[in-house]
Coordinates of C-alpha atoms in Angstrom, one line a residue:
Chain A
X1090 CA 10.9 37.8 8.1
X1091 CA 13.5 39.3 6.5
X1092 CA 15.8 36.2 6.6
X1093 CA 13.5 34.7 4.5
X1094 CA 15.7 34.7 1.5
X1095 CA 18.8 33.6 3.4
X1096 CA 17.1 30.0 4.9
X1097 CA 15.8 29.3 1.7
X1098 CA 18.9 29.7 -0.4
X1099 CA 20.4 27.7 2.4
X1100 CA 18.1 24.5 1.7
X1101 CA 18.8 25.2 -1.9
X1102 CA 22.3 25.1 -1.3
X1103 CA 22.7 22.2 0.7
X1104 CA 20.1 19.8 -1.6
X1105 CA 21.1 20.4 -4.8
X1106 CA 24.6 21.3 -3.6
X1107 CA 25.0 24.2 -5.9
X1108 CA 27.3 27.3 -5.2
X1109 CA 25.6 30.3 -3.5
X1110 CA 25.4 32.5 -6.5
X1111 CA 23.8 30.5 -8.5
X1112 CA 20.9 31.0 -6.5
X1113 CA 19.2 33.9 -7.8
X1114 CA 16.1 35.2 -7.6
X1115 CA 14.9 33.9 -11.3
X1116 CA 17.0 31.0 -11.1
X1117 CA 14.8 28.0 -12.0
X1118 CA 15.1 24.9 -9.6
X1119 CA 15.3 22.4 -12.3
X1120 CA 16.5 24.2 -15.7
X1121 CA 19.3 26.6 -13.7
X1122 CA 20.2 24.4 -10.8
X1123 CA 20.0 21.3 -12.2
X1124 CA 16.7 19.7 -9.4
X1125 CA 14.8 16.9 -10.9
X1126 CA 11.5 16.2 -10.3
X1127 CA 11.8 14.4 -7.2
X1128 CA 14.0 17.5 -6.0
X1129 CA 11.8 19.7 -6.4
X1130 CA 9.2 18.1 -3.9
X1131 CA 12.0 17.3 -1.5
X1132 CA 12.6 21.1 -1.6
X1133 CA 9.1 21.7 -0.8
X1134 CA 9.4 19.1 1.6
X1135 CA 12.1 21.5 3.6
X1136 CA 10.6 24.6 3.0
X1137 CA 7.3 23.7 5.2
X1138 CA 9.7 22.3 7.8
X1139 CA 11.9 24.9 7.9
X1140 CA 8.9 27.3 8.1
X1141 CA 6.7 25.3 10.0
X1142 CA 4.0 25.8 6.9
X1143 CA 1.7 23.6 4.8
X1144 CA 2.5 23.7 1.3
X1145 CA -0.1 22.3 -0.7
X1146 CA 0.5 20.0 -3.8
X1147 CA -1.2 23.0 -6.5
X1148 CA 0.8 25.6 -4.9
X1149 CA 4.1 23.6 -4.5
X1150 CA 3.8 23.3 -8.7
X1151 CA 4.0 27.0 -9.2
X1152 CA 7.2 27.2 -7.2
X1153 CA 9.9 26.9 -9.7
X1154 CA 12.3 29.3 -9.3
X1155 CA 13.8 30.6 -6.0
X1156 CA 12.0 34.1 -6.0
X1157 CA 8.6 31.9 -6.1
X1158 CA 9.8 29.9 -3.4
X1159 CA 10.7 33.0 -1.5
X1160 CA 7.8 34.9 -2.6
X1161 CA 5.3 31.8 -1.4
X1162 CA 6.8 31.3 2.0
X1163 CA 6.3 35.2 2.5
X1164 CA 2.7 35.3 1.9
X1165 CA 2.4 32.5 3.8
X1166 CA 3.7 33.3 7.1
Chain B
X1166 CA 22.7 -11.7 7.1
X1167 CA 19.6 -10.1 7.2
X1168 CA 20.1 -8.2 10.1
X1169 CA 17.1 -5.4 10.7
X1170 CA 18.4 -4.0 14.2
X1171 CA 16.9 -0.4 14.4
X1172 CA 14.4 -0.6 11.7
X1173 CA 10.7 0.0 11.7
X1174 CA 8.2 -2.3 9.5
X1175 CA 4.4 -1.5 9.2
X1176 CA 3.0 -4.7 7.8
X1177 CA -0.9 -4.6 7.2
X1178 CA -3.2 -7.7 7.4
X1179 CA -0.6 -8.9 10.1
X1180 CA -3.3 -11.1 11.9
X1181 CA -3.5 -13.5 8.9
X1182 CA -1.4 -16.3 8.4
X1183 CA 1.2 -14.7 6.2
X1184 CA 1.1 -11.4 7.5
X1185 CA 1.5 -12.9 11.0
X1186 CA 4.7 -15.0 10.0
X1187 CA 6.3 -12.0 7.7
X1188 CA 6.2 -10.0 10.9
X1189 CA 7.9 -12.6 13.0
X1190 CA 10.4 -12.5 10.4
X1191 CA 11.0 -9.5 9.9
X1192 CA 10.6 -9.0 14.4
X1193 CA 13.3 -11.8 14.3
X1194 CA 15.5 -10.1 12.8
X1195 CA 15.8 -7.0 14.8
X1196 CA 12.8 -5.1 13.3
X1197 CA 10.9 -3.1 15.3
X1198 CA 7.1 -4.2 14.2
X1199 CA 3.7 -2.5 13.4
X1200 CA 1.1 -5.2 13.5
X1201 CA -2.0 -3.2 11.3
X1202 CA -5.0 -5.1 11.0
X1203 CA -8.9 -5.3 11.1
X1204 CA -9.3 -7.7 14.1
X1205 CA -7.6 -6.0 17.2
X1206 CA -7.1 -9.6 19.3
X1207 CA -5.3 -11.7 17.1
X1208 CA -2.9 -8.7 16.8
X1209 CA -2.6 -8.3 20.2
X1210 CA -2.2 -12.1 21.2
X1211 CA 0.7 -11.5 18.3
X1212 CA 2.4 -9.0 20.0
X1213 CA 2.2 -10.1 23.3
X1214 CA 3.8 -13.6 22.1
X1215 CA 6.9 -11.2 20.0
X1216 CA 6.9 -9.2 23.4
X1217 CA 9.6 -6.0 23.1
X1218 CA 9.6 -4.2 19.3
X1219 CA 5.9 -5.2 18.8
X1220 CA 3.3 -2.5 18.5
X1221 CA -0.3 -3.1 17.5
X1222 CA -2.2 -0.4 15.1
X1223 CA -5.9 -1.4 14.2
X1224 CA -6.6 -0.2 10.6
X1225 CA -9.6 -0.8 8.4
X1226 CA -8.4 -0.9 5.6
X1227 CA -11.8 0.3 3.8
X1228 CA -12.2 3.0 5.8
X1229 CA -10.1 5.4 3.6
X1230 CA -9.9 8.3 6.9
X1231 CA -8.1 5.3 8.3
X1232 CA -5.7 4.7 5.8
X1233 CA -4.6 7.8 5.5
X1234 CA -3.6 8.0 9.2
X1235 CA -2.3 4.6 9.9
X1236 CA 1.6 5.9 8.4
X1237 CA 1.6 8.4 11.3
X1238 CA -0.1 6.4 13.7
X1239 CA 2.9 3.8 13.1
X1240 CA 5.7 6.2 12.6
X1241 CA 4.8 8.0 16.0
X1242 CA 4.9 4.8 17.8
X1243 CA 7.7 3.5 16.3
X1244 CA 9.6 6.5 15.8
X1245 CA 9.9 5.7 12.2
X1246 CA 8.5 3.7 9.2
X1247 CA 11.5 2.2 7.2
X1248 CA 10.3 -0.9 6.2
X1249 CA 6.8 -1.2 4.5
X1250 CA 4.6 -4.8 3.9
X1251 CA 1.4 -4.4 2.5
X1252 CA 0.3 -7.6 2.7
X1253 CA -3.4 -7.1 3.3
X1254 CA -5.9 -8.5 0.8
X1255 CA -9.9 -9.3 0.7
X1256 CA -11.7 -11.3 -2.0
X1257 CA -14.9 -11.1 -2.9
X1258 CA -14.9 -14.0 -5.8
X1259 CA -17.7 -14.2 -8.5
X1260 CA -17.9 -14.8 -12.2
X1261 CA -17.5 -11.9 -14.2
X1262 CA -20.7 -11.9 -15.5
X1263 CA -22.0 -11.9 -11.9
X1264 CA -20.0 -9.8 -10.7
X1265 CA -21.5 -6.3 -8.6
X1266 CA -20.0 -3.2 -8.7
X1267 CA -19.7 -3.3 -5.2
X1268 CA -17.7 -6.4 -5.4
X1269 CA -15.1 -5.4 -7.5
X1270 CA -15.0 -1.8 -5.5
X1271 CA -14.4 -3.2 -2.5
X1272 CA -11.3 -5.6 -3.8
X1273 CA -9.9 -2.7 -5.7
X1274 CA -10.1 -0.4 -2.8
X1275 CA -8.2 -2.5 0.1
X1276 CA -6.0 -4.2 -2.3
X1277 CA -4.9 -1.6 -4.3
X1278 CA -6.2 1.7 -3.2
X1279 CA -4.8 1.2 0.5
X1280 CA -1.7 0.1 -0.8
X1281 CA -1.1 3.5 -2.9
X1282 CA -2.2 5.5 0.3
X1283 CA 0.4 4.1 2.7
X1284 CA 3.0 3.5 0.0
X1285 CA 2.6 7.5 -0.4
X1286 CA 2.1 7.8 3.5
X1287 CA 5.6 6.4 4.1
X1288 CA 7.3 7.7 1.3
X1289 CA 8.3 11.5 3.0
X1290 CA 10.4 9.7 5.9
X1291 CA 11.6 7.7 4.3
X1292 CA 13.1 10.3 1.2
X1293 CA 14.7 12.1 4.4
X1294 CA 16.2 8.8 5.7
X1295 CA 17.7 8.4 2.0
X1296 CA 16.4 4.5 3.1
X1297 CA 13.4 2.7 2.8
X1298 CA 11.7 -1.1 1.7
X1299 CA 8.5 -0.8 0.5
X1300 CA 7.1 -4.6 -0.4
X1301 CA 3.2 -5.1 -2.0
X1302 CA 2.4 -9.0 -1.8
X1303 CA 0.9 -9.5 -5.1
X1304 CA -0.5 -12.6 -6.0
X1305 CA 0.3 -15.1 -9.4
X1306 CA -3.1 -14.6 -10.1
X1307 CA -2.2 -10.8 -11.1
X1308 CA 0.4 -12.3 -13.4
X1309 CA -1.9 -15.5 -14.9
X1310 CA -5.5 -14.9 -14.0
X1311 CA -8.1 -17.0 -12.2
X1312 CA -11.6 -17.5 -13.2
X1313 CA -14.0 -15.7 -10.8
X1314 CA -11.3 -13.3 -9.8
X1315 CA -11.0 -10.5 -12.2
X1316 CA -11.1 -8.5 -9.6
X1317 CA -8.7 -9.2 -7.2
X1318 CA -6.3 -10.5 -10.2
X1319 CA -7.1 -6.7 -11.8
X1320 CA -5.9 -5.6 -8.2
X1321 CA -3.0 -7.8 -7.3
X1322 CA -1.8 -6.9 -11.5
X1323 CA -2.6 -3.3 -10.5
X1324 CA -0.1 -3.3 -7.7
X1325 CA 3.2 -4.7 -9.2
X1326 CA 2.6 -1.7 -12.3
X1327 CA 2.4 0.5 -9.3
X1328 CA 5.7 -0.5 -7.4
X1329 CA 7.3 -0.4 -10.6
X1330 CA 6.4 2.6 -11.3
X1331 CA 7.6 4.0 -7.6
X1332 CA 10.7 2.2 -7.8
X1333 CA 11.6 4.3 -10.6
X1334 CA 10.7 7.3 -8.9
X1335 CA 12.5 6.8 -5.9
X1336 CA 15.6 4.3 -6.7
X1337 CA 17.6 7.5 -6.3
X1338 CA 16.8 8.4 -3.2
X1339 CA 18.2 4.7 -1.6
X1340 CA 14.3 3.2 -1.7
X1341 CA 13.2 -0.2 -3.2
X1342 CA 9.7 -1.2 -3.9
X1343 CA 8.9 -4.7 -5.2
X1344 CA 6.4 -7.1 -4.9
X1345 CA 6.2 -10.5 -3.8
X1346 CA 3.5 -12.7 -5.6
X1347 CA 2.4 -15.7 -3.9
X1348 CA 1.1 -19.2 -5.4
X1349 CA -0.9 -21.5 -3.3
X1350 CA -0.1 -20.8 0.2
X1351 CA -1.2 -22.9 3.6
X1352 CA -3.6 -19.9 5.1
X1353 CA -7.1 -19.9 6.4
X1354 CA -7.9 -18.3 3.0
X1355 CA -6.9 -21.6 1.3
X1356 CA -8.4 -24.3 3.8
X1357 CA -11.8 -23.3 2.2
X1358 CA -10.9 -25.2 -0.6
X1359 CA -12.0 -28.7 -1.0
X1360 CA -10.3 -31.9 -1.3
X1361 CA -10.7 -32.2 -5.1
X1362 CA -9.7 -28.3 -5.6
X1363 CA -6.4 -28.9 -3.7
X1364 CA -5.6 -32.2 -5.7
X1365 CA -6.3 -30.1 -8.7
X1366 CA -4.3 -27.1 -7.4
X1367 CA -1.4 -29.6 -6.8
X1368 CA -1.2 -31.0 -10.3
X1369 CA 0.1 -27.8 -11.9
X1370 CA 2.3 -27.3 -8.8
X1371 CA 5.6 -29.1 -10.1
X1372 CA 6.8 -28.6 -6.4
X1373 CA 3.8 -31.1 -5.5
X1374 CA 2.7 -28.9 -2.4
X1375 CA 1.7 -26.2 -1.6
X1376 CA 4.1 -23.3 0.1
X1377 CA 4.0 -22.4 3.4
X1378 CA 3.6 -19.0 4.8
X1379 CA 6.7 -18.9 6.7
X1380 CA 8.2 -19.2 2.7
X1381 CA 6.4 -16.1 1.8
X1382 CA 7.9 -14.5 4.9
X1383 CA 11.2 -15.8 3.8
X1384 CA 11.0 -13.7 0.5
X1385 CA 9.8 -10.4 2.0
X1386 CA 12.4 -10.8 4.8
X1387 CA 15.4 -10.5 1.8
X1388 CA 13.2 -7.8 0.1
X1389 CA 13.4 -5.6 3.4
X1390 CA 17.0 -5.9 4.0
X1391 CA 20.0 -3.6 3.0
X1392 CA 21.3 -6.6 1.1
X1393 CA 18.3 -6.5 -1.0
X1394 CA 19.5 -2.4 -2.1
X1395 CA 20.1 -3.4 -5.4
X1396 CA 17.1 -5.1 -6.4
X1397 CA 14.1 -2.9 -7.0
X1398 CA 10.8 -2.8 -9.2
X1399 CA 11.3 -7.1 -9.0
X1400 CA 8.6 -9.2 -8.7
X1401 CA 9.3 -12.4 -6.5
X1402 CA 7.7 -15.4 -7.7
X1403 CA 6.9 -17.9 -4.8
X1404 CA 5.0 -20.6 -6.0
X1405 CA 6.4 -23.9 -6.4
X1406 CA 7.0 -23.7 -9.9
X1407 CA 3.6 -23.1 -11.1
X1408 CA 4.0 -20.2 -13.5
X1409 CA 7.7 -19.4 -14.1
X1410 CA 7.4 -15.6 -14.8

């Protein structure tokens, strides 16, 4: 569980190639890391296959920053 | 050119006579084929005559459940959906004025409906591949109308707005969508008409024929290849000559 953060920053990291600090926990996917649109559902896209979960389209819109992300995938599991 | 080796292609309405000859085309060239269709036995007596690469996946497309999981279906046989033909297409013609609701459902639902479900079905592996060919066979109807039609024209006008509209979204991700629209084609659909409808037909054909499928098949073949990359959100005219759009 408590790796959570550490998978998901290393997704964020390796799609929207940013640096590693960057990725903070209020750091917004598209107006911080630079995602489009079409990012940001790829992202989601990684999450539920990296955390074998179902991420459903009204949900995956209130995941905009990487503490959401995080925060989703927690309550989830 | 035009080499498919290791790609997938789902093409629906593949027991018809142009969906039947764009998936020997497409087989041809090294595709891997998903023959989707209403009528399991001409699909089967299709595969069986393409032999190796050739999978058959019944579908109706009305049934909207079905829809939905054809893209799986084919991708777990396959492995892999990489190249995507929705060819598939009813008509249920009548005057507008006479026109039921239930006729115009029914066209708008497997012609366009269908085509939006396993245009999205696809899209996910194909956004991980970073490579994809969707192609929707339109019709010059969409693009010049046709008494008695307005609903499949509505459709077939319906789709190429759509796969514009996807090839914006997803031109970055190394996916093209286009359409292919059809004039007056050799098919079953077209040996209803009769003698004095296919001399009229032929008039405003400046070609003076009428195209074949395996010309149709031609066009989605260079549509689906990577030396197509660069050309997305297109429409490919292929009629003769009879409306230059």
């Amino acid at each position: 569980m408590s790796d959570i953060p550490d998978r998901v920053r290393k997704i964020v990291v390796e799609h929207l190639g940013v640096e590693e600090d960057k990725v903070t926990e209020s750091a917004s996917f598209i107006d911080d890391l630079g995602a489009d649109s079409l990012d940001t559902v790829e992202l989601v896209m990684a999450f539920e296959e990296e955390f074998g979960i179902e991420i459903p389209d009204d949900a995956a819109e209130t995941i905009q920053t990487f503490g959401d992300a995080v925060k989703f995938i927690k309550e989830a599991q | 050119m035009f080499d498919l080796t290791g790609k997938c292609a789902l093409i629906t309405g593949a027991s018809g006579g142009i969906g039947g000859e764009i998936a020997k085309a497409l087989h041809a060239a090294g595709a891997t084929v998903g023959l989707s269709g209403t009528r399991e036995a001409p699909l089967q007596a299709l595969a069986d005559e393409l032999g190796e690469r050739a999978f058959v996946l019944p579908c109706n497309l009305s049934d909207p459940e079905a829809v939905t999981a054809l893209p799986k279906q084919a991708a777990d046989a396959m492995g892999s959906v990489d190249i995507l033909v929705n060819n598939a297409g009813i008509t249920r013609d009548n005057l507008f004025m006479r026109m039921s609701d239930d006729e115009w459902q029914s066209v708008i639902d497997v012609n366009l409906t269908a085509t939006y479900k396993l245009c999205k079905g696809v899209l996910r592996g194909m956004m991980k591949a970073r490579w994809g060919r969707i192609v929707n066979i339109s019709s010059i109807v969409g693009a010049t109308g046709n008494p008695g039609q307005g609903n499949y024209a509505a459709a077939k006008a319906g789709m190429v707005g759509m796969t514009k509209s996807l090839a914006y979204e997803v031109a970055s991700r190394g996916i093209t969508a286009n359409a292919v629209a059809p004039g007056f084609i050799e098919t079953a659909m077209t040996d209803k008409l009769n003698d004095d409808q296919k001399a009229g037909i032929l008039n405003q054909v400046p070609a003076g024929r009428m195209g074949t499928a395996q010309e149709i098949a031609a066009a989605v073949l260079y549509l689906s290849s990577p030396e197509s990359a660069y050309v997305t959100g297109a429409t490919l005219h292929v009629n003769g000559g009879m409306a230059m759009l």
